[in-house]
Coordinates of C-alpha atoms in Angstrom, one line a residue:
Chain A
M9 CA -36.6 21.4 -8.9
P10 CA -33.9 24.0 -9.3
T11 CA -33.3 25.6 -12.8
Y12 CA -29.5 25.2 -12.5
A13 CA -27.6 22.3 -11.1
I14 CA -24.7 24.7 -10.8
E15 CA -25.0 28.4 -10.2
T16 CA -22.1 30.7 -9.3
N17 CA -22.4 34.5 -8.8
Q18 CA -19.3 36.5 -9.1
L19 CA -17.2 33.7 -7.9
T20 CA -13.8 34.8 -6.9
K21 CA -11.1 33.1 -5.1
R22 CA -7.8 34.7 -4.0
F23 CA -4.8 33.0 -2.4
G24 CA -2.8 35.9 -1.0
D25 CA -2.0 38.2 -4.0
V26 CA -3.0 35.6 -6.6
T27 CA -6.4 35.7 -7.9
A28 CA -7.1 32.1 -9.0
V29 CA -10.8 32.7 -10.0
N30 CA -12.1 36.0 -10.8
S31 CA -15.8 37.0 -10.9
V32 CA -17.0 33.7 -12.6
D33 CA -20.8 33.4 -13.3
L34 CA -21.6 29.9 -14.2
R35 CA -25.0 28.6 -14.9
V36 CA -25.2 24.8 -15.6
G37 CA -28.7 23.6 -16.5
V38 CA -30.1 20.3 -15.2
G39 CA -29.2 17.5 -17.5
E40 CA -26.5 19.4 -19.3
I41 CA -23.0 18.1 -20.1
Y42 CA -20.8 21.1 -19.5
G43 CA -17.2 21.0 -20.7
F44 CA -15.0 23.3 -18.7
L45 CA -11.8 24.1 -20.6
G46 CA -8.7 26.0 -19.5
L47 CA -5.0 25.9 -19.7
N48 CA -3.0 24.7 -16.7
G49 CA -3.4 27.2 -13.8
A50 CA -6.4 28.9 -15.6
G51 CA -8.5 28.3 -12.5
K52 CA -10.4 25.1 -13.3
T53 CA -9.5 23.1 -10.3
T54 CA -10.0 26.1 -7.9
T55 CA -13.6 26.6 -9.5
I56 CA -14.3 22.9 -9.1
R57 CA -13.0 22.9 -5.3
A58 CA -15.3 26.0 -4.7
L59 CA -18.3 24.1 -6.2
L60 CA -17.7 21.2 -3.8
G61 CA -17.1 23.5 -0.8
M62 CA -13.4 22.6 -0.4
V63 CA -12.4 26.3 -0.7
R64 CA -14.3 29.2 0.5
P65 CA -15.0 31.9 -2.0
S66 CA -13.2 35.3 -1.4
E67 CA -16.2 36.9 -2.9
G68 CA -19.3 35.7 -4.6
N69 CA -21.4 32.5 -3.9
V70 CA -21.9 29.0 -5.1
K71 CA -25.2 26.9 -5.4
T72 CA -25.3 23.3 -6.4
L73 CA -28.6 21.5 -6.9
G74 CA -30.4 24.7 -5.7
Q75 CA -28.6 24.6 -2.3
A76 CA -26.0 27.1 -1.1
V77 CA -22.6 25.5 -0.6
G78 CA -21.1 26.3 2.7
P79 CA -20.5 27.7 5.4
H80 CA -18.6 24.9 7.0
G81 CA -18.5 22.7 4.1
R82 CA -22.2 22.0 3.9
G83 CA -24.0 21.3 0.8
P84 CA -26.2 18.7 -1.1
W85 CA -23.3 16.0 -1.1
A86 CA -25.6 13.0 -1.0
R87 CA -26.7 14.0 -4.6
V88 CA -23.2 15.0 -6.0
G89 CA -20.5 12.7 -7.2
H90 CA -17.0 14.1 -7.6
L91 CA -13.6 13.4 -9.0
V92 CA -11.0 16.2 -8.1
E93 CA -7.6 16.2 -9.7
R94 CA -5.8 12.9 -9.8
P95 CA -7.6 10.0 -8.2
S96 CA -6.7 8.7 -4.9
A97 CA -7.5 5.8 -2.7
Y98 CA -6.4 4.1 0.5
P99 CA -3.4 2.1 -0.8
E100 CA -3.7 -0.7 1.8
L101 CA -7.4 -1.2 1.2
S102 CA -8.7 -3.3 -1.7
V103 CA -10.8 -1.7 -4.5
R104 CA -13.9 -3.3 -2.9
D105 CA -12.9 -1.9 0.7
N106 CA -12.3 1.5 -0.8
L107 CA -15.7 1.6 -2.3
D108 CA -17.4 0.1 0.8
A109 CA -15.7 2.8 2.9
A110 CA -17.2 5.4 0.6
R111 CA -20.6 3.7 0.8
R112 CA -20.7 3.8 4.6
L113 CA -19.5 7.5 4.5
H114 CA -22.5 8.3 2.0
G115 CA -24.8 6.5 4.6
I116 CA -25.8 4.0 2.0
Q117 CA -27.3 0.9 3.7
N118 CA -27.4 -1.4 0.8
P119 CA -24.0 -3.1 0.4
N120 CA -24.9 -4.4 -3.1
V121 CA -24.2 -1.0 -4.6
V122 CA -20.5 -1.7 -4.3
D123 CA -20.7 -4.8 -6.6
E124 CA -23.0 -2.9 -8.9
V125 CA -20.6 0.0 -9.5
I126 CA -17.7 -2.5 -9.7
E127 CA -19.5 -4.3 -12.6
R128 CA -20.4 -0.9 -14.2
L129 CA -16.8 0.4 -14.3
I130 CA -15.4 -3.0 -15.3
L131 CA -13.4 -3.4 -12.1
A132 CA -14.5 -7.0 -11.3
S133 CA -11.1 -8.6 -11.9
Y134 CA -9.5 -6.0 -9.8
A135 CA -12.1 -5.9 -6.8
D136 CA -9.8 -7.7 -4.3
R137 CA -6.6 -6.0 -5.3
K138 CA -5.0 -3.3 -3.1
A139 CA -5.5 0.1 -4.6
G140 CA -1.9 0.8 -4.1
T141 CA -1.2 -1.8 -6.9
L142 CA -3.6 -0.4 -9.4
S143 CA -2.4 1.1 -12.8
S144 CA -3.3 4.8 -13.2
G145 CA -6.1 3.9 -15.6
N146 CA -7.7 1.5 -13.0
L147 CA -7.2 4.0 -10.3
Q148 CA -9.1 6.5 -12.3
R149 CA -11.8 3.8 -12.8
L150 CA -11.9 3.4 -9.0
G151 CA -12.3 7.3 -8.6
L152 CA -15.2 7.3 -11.1
A153 CA -16.8 4.3 -9.4
R154 CA -16.6 6.2 -6.1
A155 CA -18.1 9.4 -7.9
L156 CA -21.0 7.2 -9.2
L157 CA -21.6 4.9 -6.2
H158 CA -24.6 6.8 -4.8
N159 CA -26.3 7.5 -8.2
P160 CA -25.8 11.3 -8.0
E161 CA -27.8 13.8 -9.7
L162 CA -24.7 15.9 -10.4
L163 CA -21.3 14.8 -11.4
I164 CA -18.5 17.3 -11.0
L165 CA -15.3 15.6 -12.7
D166 CA -12.0 16.9 -13.1
E167 CA -10.3 15.4 -16.0
P168 CA -12.3 12.2 -16.1
A169 CA -10.5 10.6 -19.0
N170 CA -7.1 11.0 -17.4
G171 CA -5.0 7.9 -17.5
L172 CA -7.5 5.9 -19.5
D173 CA -6.7 3.8 -22.5
P174 CA -8.4 4.8 -25.7
A175 CA -11.0 2.1 -25.3
G176 CA -11.5 3.3 -21.6
V177 CA -12.0 6.9 -22.9
I178 CA -14.8 5.9 -25.3
E179 CA -16.4 3.7 -22.7
I180 CA -16.4 6.5 -20.0
R181 CA -17.6 9.0 -22.7
E182 CA -20.7 6.7 -23.5
L183 CA -21.2 6.1 -19.8
L184 CA -21.4 9.9 -19.2
R185 CA -23.6 10.4 -22.2
S186 CA -26.1 7.8 -21.2
L187 CA -26.3 9.0 -17.6
A188 CA -27.2 12.5 -18.9
Q189 CA -29.5 11.4 -21.6
E190 CA -31.3 8.6 -19.9
K191 CA -31.2 9.5 -16.3
G192 CA -31.0 13.4 -16.5
V193 CA -27.7 13.5 -14.6
T194 CA -25.9 16.7 -14.9
V195 CA -22.2 16.5 -15.7
F196 CA -19.8 19.3 -15.2
M197 CA -16.4 18.2 -16.4
S198 CA -13.0 19.7 -17.0
S199 CA -10.6 18.4 -19.5
H200 CA -7.5 19.1 -21.4
I201 CA -8.5 16.6 -24.0
L202 CA -10.5 19.0 -26.1
T203 CA -11.7 16.3 -28.5
E204 CA -13.3 14.6 -25.6
V205 CA -15.2 17.7 -24.6
D206 CA -16.0 18.4 -28.2
R207 CA -17.7 15.1 -28.6
L208 CA -19.5 15.0 -25.3
A209 CA -20.4 18.5 -24.0
T210 CA -23.6 20.2 -24.8
R211 CA -22.2 23.4 -23.6
I212 CA -18.7 24.6 -23.2
G213 CA -17.1 27.3 -20.9
I214 CA -13.6 28.5 -21.4
I215 CA -11.6 29.9 -18.5
H216 CA -8.5 31.8 -18.9
K217 CA -6.5 33.4 -16.1
G218 CA -9.4 33.0 -13.8
R219 CA -11.9 34.6 -15.9
L220 CA -14.7 32.8 -17.8
I221 CA -13.8 34.3 -21.3
E222 CA -16.6 32.4 -23.4
E223 CA -19.5 30.2 -23.0
L224 CA -21.0 28.5 -26.0
E225 CA -23.5 25.9 -27.0
A226 CA -22.1 22.8 -28.8
E227 CA -24.5 23.8 -31.8
A228 CA -23.1 27.4 -31.8
L229 CA -19.5 26.1 -31.8
E230 CA -20.5 23.9 -34.7
K231 CA -21.8 26.9 -36.6
M232 CA -18.9 29.2 -35.9
R233 CA -16.2 26.7 -36.8
A234 CA -14.7 27.8 -40.2
K235 CA -15.0 25.1 -42.9
R236 CA -12.9 24.8 -46.0
L237 CA -12.7 22.7 -49.0
E238 CA -9.1 21.5 -49.5
I239 CA -8.0 20.6 -53.1
R240 CA -4.8 19.1 -54.3
T241 CA -4.1 18.8 -58.0
R242 CA -1.0 18.4 -60.2
N243 CA -2.3 21.4 -62.2
L244 CA -2.7 24.1 -59.6
E245 CA -2.9 27.0 -61.9
G246 CA -5.4 25.4 -64.3
A247 CA -7.6 24.6 -61.3
Q248 CA -7.5 28.0 -60.0
I249 CA -8.4 29.6 -63.4
S250 CA -11.3 27.1 -63.8
L251 CA -12.6 27.8 -60.2
Q252 CA -12.3 31.6 -60.6
S253 CA -14.3 31.5 -63.9
A254 CA -17.0 29.4 -62.1
G255 CA -17.3 32.3 -59.7
Y256 CA -15.4 30.9 -56.7
K257 CA -12.6 32.7 -54.8
P258 CA -10.0 30.1 -54.4
F259 CA -6.8 30.8 -52.5
A260 CA -3.6 28.8 -52.4
E261 CA -1.6 27.7 -49.4
G262 CA 1.5 25.4 -50.2
E263 CA 0.4 22.7 -52.3
S264 CA -3.3 23.1 -51.7
I265 CA -6.1 25.2 -52.9
F266 CA -8.9 26.2 -50.5
L267 CA -12.5 27.2 -51.2
E268 CA -14.7 28.7 -48.3
E269 CA -17.9 29.0 -50.4
A270 CA -20.8 27.0 -48.8
H271 CA -21.7 25.5 -52.2
A272 CA -18.3 24.1 -52.8
I273 CA -18.3 22.6 -49.2
E274 CA -21.6 21.1 -49.6
H275 CA -21.0 19.7 -53.2
P276 CA -17.3 18.6 -53.5
D277 CA -18.5 16.0 -56.1
K278 CA -19.4 18.9 -58.5
I279 CA -16.1 20.7 -57.8
A280 CA -14.3 17.4 -58.7
Q281 CA -16.3 17.1 -61.9
M282 CA -15.5 20.7 -62.9
L283 CA -11.8 20.2 -62.2
V284 CA -11.7 17.0 -64.4
N285 CA -13.3 18.8 -67.1
A286 CA -10.9 21.6 -66.9
G287 CA -8.0 19.2 -67.2
A288 CA -6.9 19.6 -63.5
P289 CA -8.2 16.4 -61.9
P290 CA -7.9 16.4 -58.1
T291 CA -5.5 14.1 -56.3
H292 CA -7.1 15.0 -53.0
L293 CA -10.4 16.6 -51.9
S294 CA -11.4 17.0 -48.4
V295 CA -13.6 19.2 -46.2
Y296 CA -11.5 20.8 -43.5
Q297 CA -13.2 22.0 -40.3
Q298 CA -11.7 24.0 -37.6
D299 CA -11.8 22.0 -34.3
L300 CA -12.3 23.0 -30.7
E301 CA -8.7 22.9 -30.2
E302 CA -8.0 25.6 -32.7
H303 CA -10.9 27.8 -31.5
F304 CA -9.6 27.4 -28.0
M305 CA -6.0 28.3 -28.9
Q306 CA -7.2 31.2 -31.0
L307 CA -9.2 32.5 -28.0
T308 CA -6.7 32.1 -25.3
K309 CA -4.1 33.8 -27.5
E310 CA -6.5 36.8 -28.1
A311 CA -7.1 36.9 -24.4
Q312 CA -3.3 37.1 -23.6
Chain B
M29 CA -25.0 8.0 15.8
N30 CA -25.5 5.9 12.8
N31 CA -23.3 8.4 10.9
F32 CA -20.7 8.2 13.6
S33 CA -20.6 4.5 13.9
S34 CA -20.3 4.0 10.1
T35 CA -17.4 6.6 10.1
L36 CA -15.8 4.9 13.2
F37 CA -16.1 1.5 11.3
V38 CA -14.2 3.0 8.3
E39 CA -11.5 4.5 10.4
I40 CA -10.9 1.2 12.2
L41 CA -10.8 -0.6 8.9
K42 CA -8.1 1.8 7.7
M43 CA -6.2 1.3 10.9
R44 CA -6.6 -2.7 10.8
R45 CA -5.4 -2.8 7.3
S46 CA -2.3 -0.7 7.9
K47 CA 1.0 -1.9 9.2
V48 CA 1.8 1.4 11.1
P49 CA -0.2 0.6 14.4
Y50 CA 1.2 -2.9 14.5
F51 CA 4.7 -1.6 14.3
T52 CA 4.2 1.0 16.7
A53 CA 2.6 -1.4 19.2
L54 CA 5.6 -3.8 18.6
G55 CA 8.0 -0.8 19.4
F56 CA 6.0 0.0 22.6
C57 CA 6.4 -3.7 23.7
I58 CA 10.3 -3.2 23.7
A59 CA 9.9 -1.3 26.9
P60 CA 8.8 -4.2 29.3
L61 CA 11.4 -6.5 27.5
A62 CA 14.1 -4.0 27.9
G63 CA 13.1 -3.5 31.6
G64 CA 13.2 -7.3 32.0
L65 CA 16.8 -7.4 30.5
F66 CA 17.8 -4.8 33.1
M67 CA 16.4 -6.9 35.9
I68 CA 18.2 -10.1 34.7
I69 CA 21.4 -8.1 34.6
L70 CA 20.9 -6.7 38.1
K71 CA 19.9 -10.0 39.6
D72 CA 23.2 -11.6 38.7
P73 CA 26.0 -9.2 39.5
E74 CA 28.7 -11.5 38.3
A75 CA 27.1 -11.9 34.9
A76 CA 26.7 -8.1 34.9
K77 CA 30.4 -7.6 35.3
T78 CA 31.3 -9.8 32.3
M79 CA 28.7 -7.6 30.3
G80 CA 30.9 -4.3 30.9
L81 CA 29.3 -1.1 30.0
I82 CA 25.7 -2.4 29.6
S83 CA 25.6 -3.6 33.1
A84 CA 27.3 -0.6 34.5
K85 CA 24.5 1.6 32.8
A86 CA 21.9 -0.7 34.0
Q87 CA 23.1 -0.3 37.7
L88 CA 23.3 3.4 37.2
M89 CA 19.9 3.8 35.9
V90 CA 17.8 1.5 38.1
G91 CA 19.8 0.2 41.1
V92 CA 18.2 -3.2 42.5
A93 CA 16.3 -5.8 40.8
D94 CA 12.8 -5.7 42.4
W95 CA 9.1 -4.8 41.4
P96 CA 9.3 -1.2 42.5
T97 CA 12.4 -0.5 40.4
Y98 CA 10.9 -2.4 37.5
F99 CA 7.5 -0.4 37.8
N100 CA 9.5 2.8 38.0
F101 CA 11.4 2.0 34.8
M102 CA 8.0 1.1 33.1
A103 CA 6.5 4.3 34.3
Q104 CA 9.4 6.3 32.8
A105 CA 9.2 4.3 29.5
A106 CA 5.3 4.7 29.3
A107 CA 5.6 8.5 29.9
A108 CA 8.2 9.2 27.3
G109 CA 7.4 6.2 25.0
G110 CA 3.8 7.0 25.2
M111 CA 4.1 10.5 24.0
V112 CA 6.2 9.4 21.0
L113 CA 4.2 6.3 20.0
F114 CA 0.8 7.9 20.4
S115 CA 2.1 10.8 18.3
I116 CA 3.2 8.5 15.6
V117 CA -0.2 7.0 15.4
T118 CA -2.0 10.3 15.5
I119 CA 0.4 11.6 12.7
W120 CA -0.4 8.6 10.7
V121 CA -4.2 8.8 11.2
F122 CA -4.4 12.4 10.2
G123 CA -1.4 13.1 8.0
R124 CA -1.8 10.1 5.8
E125 CA -5.1 11.5 4.4
F126 CA -2.8 14.4 3.1
S127 CA 0.2 12.4 2.0
D128 CA -2.1 9.9 0.1
H129 CA -4.3 12.7 -1.2
T130 CA -7.3 11.0 0.2
V131 CA -8.5 14.0 2.2
K132 CA -10.4 15.4 -0.8
E133 CA -12.7 12.3 -0.6
L134 CA -13.7 13.2 2.9
L135 CA -14.8 16.7 2.3
A136 CA -17.8 16.6 0.1
L137 CA -19.8 13.9 1.9
P138 CA -23.2 13.6 3.7
T139 CA -21.1 12.7 6.7
P140 CA -20.1 16.0 8.3
R141 CA -16.3 16.6 8.5
E142 CA -16.6 17.0 12.3
T143 CA -17.8 13.4 12.6
I144 CA -14.8 12.2 10.6
V145 CA -12.4 14.2 12.8
A146 CA -14.3 12.7 16.0
A147 CA -14.0 9.1 14.7
K148 CA -10.3 9.5 14.1
F149 CA -9.7 10.9 17.7
V150 CA -11.6 7.9 19.0
V151 CA -9.6 5.3 17.1
I152 CA -6.5 7.1 18.3
A153 CA -7.6 7.0 21.9
L154 CA -8.6 3.2 21.6
W155 CA -5.5 2.1 20.1
S156 CA -3.2 4.1 22.5
F157 CA -5.1 2.8 25.4
A158 CA -5.1 -0.8 24.2
A159 CA -1.3 -0.5 23.4
T160 CA -0.8 0.7 27.0
L161 CA -2.8 -2.1 28.4
L162 CA -0.9 -4.7 26.4
V163 CA 2.5 -3.2 27.4
F164 CA 1.4 -3.3 31.1
G165 CA 0.2 -6.7 30.7
I166 CA 3.5 -7.8 29.2
S167 CA 5.4 -6.0 31.9
L168 CA 3.5 -7.9 34.6
A169 CA 4.1 -11.2 32.7
V170 CA 8.0 -10.4 32.4
G171 CA 8.3 -9.4 36.0
K172 CA 6.5 -12.6 37.2
A173 CA 8.7 -14.8 34.9
L174 CA 11.7 -13.2 36.5
S175 CA 10.4 -13.8 40.1
L176 CA 11.3 -10.2 41.2
P177 CA 10.9 -9.6 44.9
G178 CA 9.0 -6.6 46.5
W179 CA 5.5 -7.3 45.1
S180 CA 2.5 -5.9 47.0
A181 CA -1.1 -5.2 46.1
D182 CA -0.6 -1.5 47.0
L183 CA 2.4 -1.3 44.5
L184 CA 0.4 -2.8 41.7
R185 CA -2.6 -0.4 42.4
E186 CA -0.3 2.6 42.4
S187 CA 1.7 1.5 39.4
S188 CA -1.4 0.7 37.4
I189 CA -2.7 4.2 38.3
G190 CA 0.6 5.8 37.3
I191 CA 1.1 3.9 34.0
L192 CA -2.4 3.9 32.7
G193 CA -3.2 7.3 34.1
A194 CA -0.1 8.8 32.3
A195 CA -1.4 7.3 29.0
L196 CA -4.9 8.7 29.8
L197 CA -3.3 12.2 30.3
T198 CA -1.2 11.9 27.2
I199 CA -4.0 10.9 24.7
P200 CA -5.9 14.4 24.9
L201 CA -2.7 16.2 24.0
M202 CA -2.6 14.4 20.8
S203 CA -5.2 17.1 19.7
F204 CA -2.3 19.4 18.9
V205 CA -0.4 16.7 16.9
A206 CA -3.6 16.0 15.0
L207 CA -3.8 19.8 14.2
L208 CA -0.1 20.0 13.0
A209 CA -0.5 16.9 10.9
S210 CA -3.7 18.4 9.3
S211 CA -2.5 22.0 8.9
G212 CA 1.0 20.9 7.9
R213 CA -0.6 18.7 5.3
G214 CA 1.5 15.7 6.1
Y215 CA 3.9 14.2 8.7
M216 CA 6.9 16.5 9.1
S217 CA 5.3 19.4 11.1
A218 CA 3.7 17.1 13.6
F219 CA 6.9 15.1 14.0
G220 CA 8.7 18.4 14.7
W221 CA 6.0 19.4 17.2
T222 CA 6.3 16.1 19.0
I223 CA 10.1 16.4 19.4
L224 CA 9.7 20.1 20.5
T225 CA 7.2 19.2 23.3
L226 CA 9.3 16.3 24.5
V227 CA 12.4 18.4 24.8
T228 CA 10.6 21.5 26.3
A229 CA 8.8 19.1 28.8
Q230 CA 12.1 18.0 30.1
F231 CA 13.4 21.6 30.5
A232 CA 10.1 22.5 32.2
A233 CA 10.5 19.6 34.7
I234 CA 14.1 20.3 35.4
L235 CA 13.2 24.0 36.0
G236 CA 10.5 23.0 38.4
W237 CA 7.6 24.3 36.3
G238 CA 6.6 20.9 35.0
D239 CA 3.3 21.0 37.0
W240 CA 2.4 24.1 34.9
F241 CA 3.4 22.7 31.5
P242 CA 0.8 20.3 30.0
W243 CA 3.3 18.1 28.0
A244 CA 5.3 17.5 31.3
I245 CA 2.3 16.5 33.3
P246 CA 1.7 12.9 32.2
A247 CA 5.4 12.0 33.0
L248 CA 5.0 13.6 36.5
F249 CA 1.7 11.9 37.0
S250 CA 3.4 8.4 36.2
G251 CA 5.2 8.5 39.5
A252 CA 8.6 8.2 37.8
A253 CA 9.9 11.4 39.4
G254 CA 8.3 10.8 42.8
P255 CA 4.8 10.8 44.3
R256 CA 2.4 12.6 42.1
S257 CA 0.7 14.3 45.0
E258 CA 4.1 16.3 45.5
Q259 CA 4.6 16.9 41.9
L260 CA 1.1 18.0 40.6
G261 CA -1.9 20.1 41.8
M262 CA -5.4 20.7 40.7
H263 CA -4.0 23.5 38.5
S264 CA -1.8 21.0 36.5
Y265 CA -5.0 19.0 35.5
I266 CA -7.0 22.1 34.6
I267 CA -4.1 23.4 32.3
L268 CA -3.8 20.1 30.6
T269 CA -7.6 19.8 30.0
V270 CA -7.8 23.5 28.8
A271 CA -4.8 23.0 26.5
S272 CA -6.1 19.7 25.0
L273 CA -9.5 21.4 24.5
I274 CA -7.9 24.3 22.6
G275 CA -6.2 21.6 20.3
F276 CA -9.5 19.9 19.7
V277 CA -11.5 23.1 19.0
I278 CA -8.8 24.5 16.5
T279 CA -8.5 20.9 14.8
F280 CA -12.3 20.7 14.4
W281 CA -12.3 24.2 13.1
W282 CA -9.5 23.8 10.8
W283 CA -11.1 20.7 9.1
R284 CA -14.4 22.5 8.9
D285 CA -13.4 25.8 7.6
A286 CA -9.9 26.1 6.3
D287 CA -9.3 26.0 2.5
Q288 CA -8.6 22.4 1.4
T289 CA -6.3 22.5 -1.7
R290 CA -4.6 19.1 -1.4

């Protein structure tokens, strides 16, 4: 069994003078959910196409599930499911026919897999509808159904939550989580919905202008996020004096006071009690945590 | 083989469910019906006079209403119409994967890309030949219904070889149309190529170089411009075969190795 489900070494792809992907070294462990983040044009889709053998690297190489990708588009595709960019389907074929066509091209003998995946992606009521008449959300479900049809060991998904309604987003998130946790499926997903990546990924890679500028474990992200206690009160001055005399270092921004001390963040109830006793009762008290979006924006701004 | 038969099944399914092949077959069927109309006009000169320009043109084009004239008209229609209609089907079979953005679903599969391309060519060949047989059958029925004079077994044999043979020589040339529909990532480049080859084939034939120009060879083979033994030589068949093979090889190479960014 390979150590990595995905491994790229100095992966570089140039289109003429444009370097879309520049010396990217990716290592995605088996069973991981890897969130791949980047702005538009950062190189996410080109990287995904290189992982799937759709574009040939200008330099470097790609391995998926321990097998070299290419030359001639060869790879372990019977064990890989994918969804690249916006989903597509043959518009004159029904949902069932589209999936049956995919089944045949995957060489799967058992026709029941089509009905199983239709049930799994909640497409039963659309099964006999022509794909050309589907909403973008259901087309996305069809794309995901095709990616999951052959029970792959590795899923490479470009924006899997695109076009889905909020309930659909949650449903797909839970589906991917259960595939990873219960069946050991590796998920490599790009997304611009950072909260989705934040909630699902066990590791995150950030690509910017073709370069992988940061990789971090979800736990590390949790630790590095700045946390603050936000306090609002009608007696700002009294509250600040009271907090300073208790040894804290409050700072004011607009109508609020912020504390960054771990003790304050862990015991907001004690802060509230202190402020009440000082004659500055809080009208609002909340722990604020920097999210992935802010971290991402900060990082890409620094890399400009 | 199992891989290939599954892929062929999928390509036939896509063809069956689309309206494009039926519309093109319907378009092809206009040829024997139009030929039949000319024969009706030519059979009745009085009625032809009352029809003004149409009958004048019909007389100018085909002369007398008999089986040799009718078959000659069909041979011309099959040669020029075949090139256009087979091209439309080829452009659709290959180009639609790019226009519908479905090509990316065909690239990372256990079924090799070469198998998919081969299945597409087989479907195009089957459809093109079936459409030609249908048109030939209709033309026989129309000619019979009009009780045209001049029928003979030799004429039927010669005309069958001319019309069906022209189709068989046109089909391999579709390899270039497939290549243009693929590398052009859609319909337009391949349409442009079809028009270019039709026009150049006419020029080549007029200049007397038609036997050396692959795209003029099917029309010369059809017998529409005279006996094929006078028009074509062994070199013509070799050139057509080599040109078609080049088209197939580059198409297969393109699907296997070119960057796919659609």
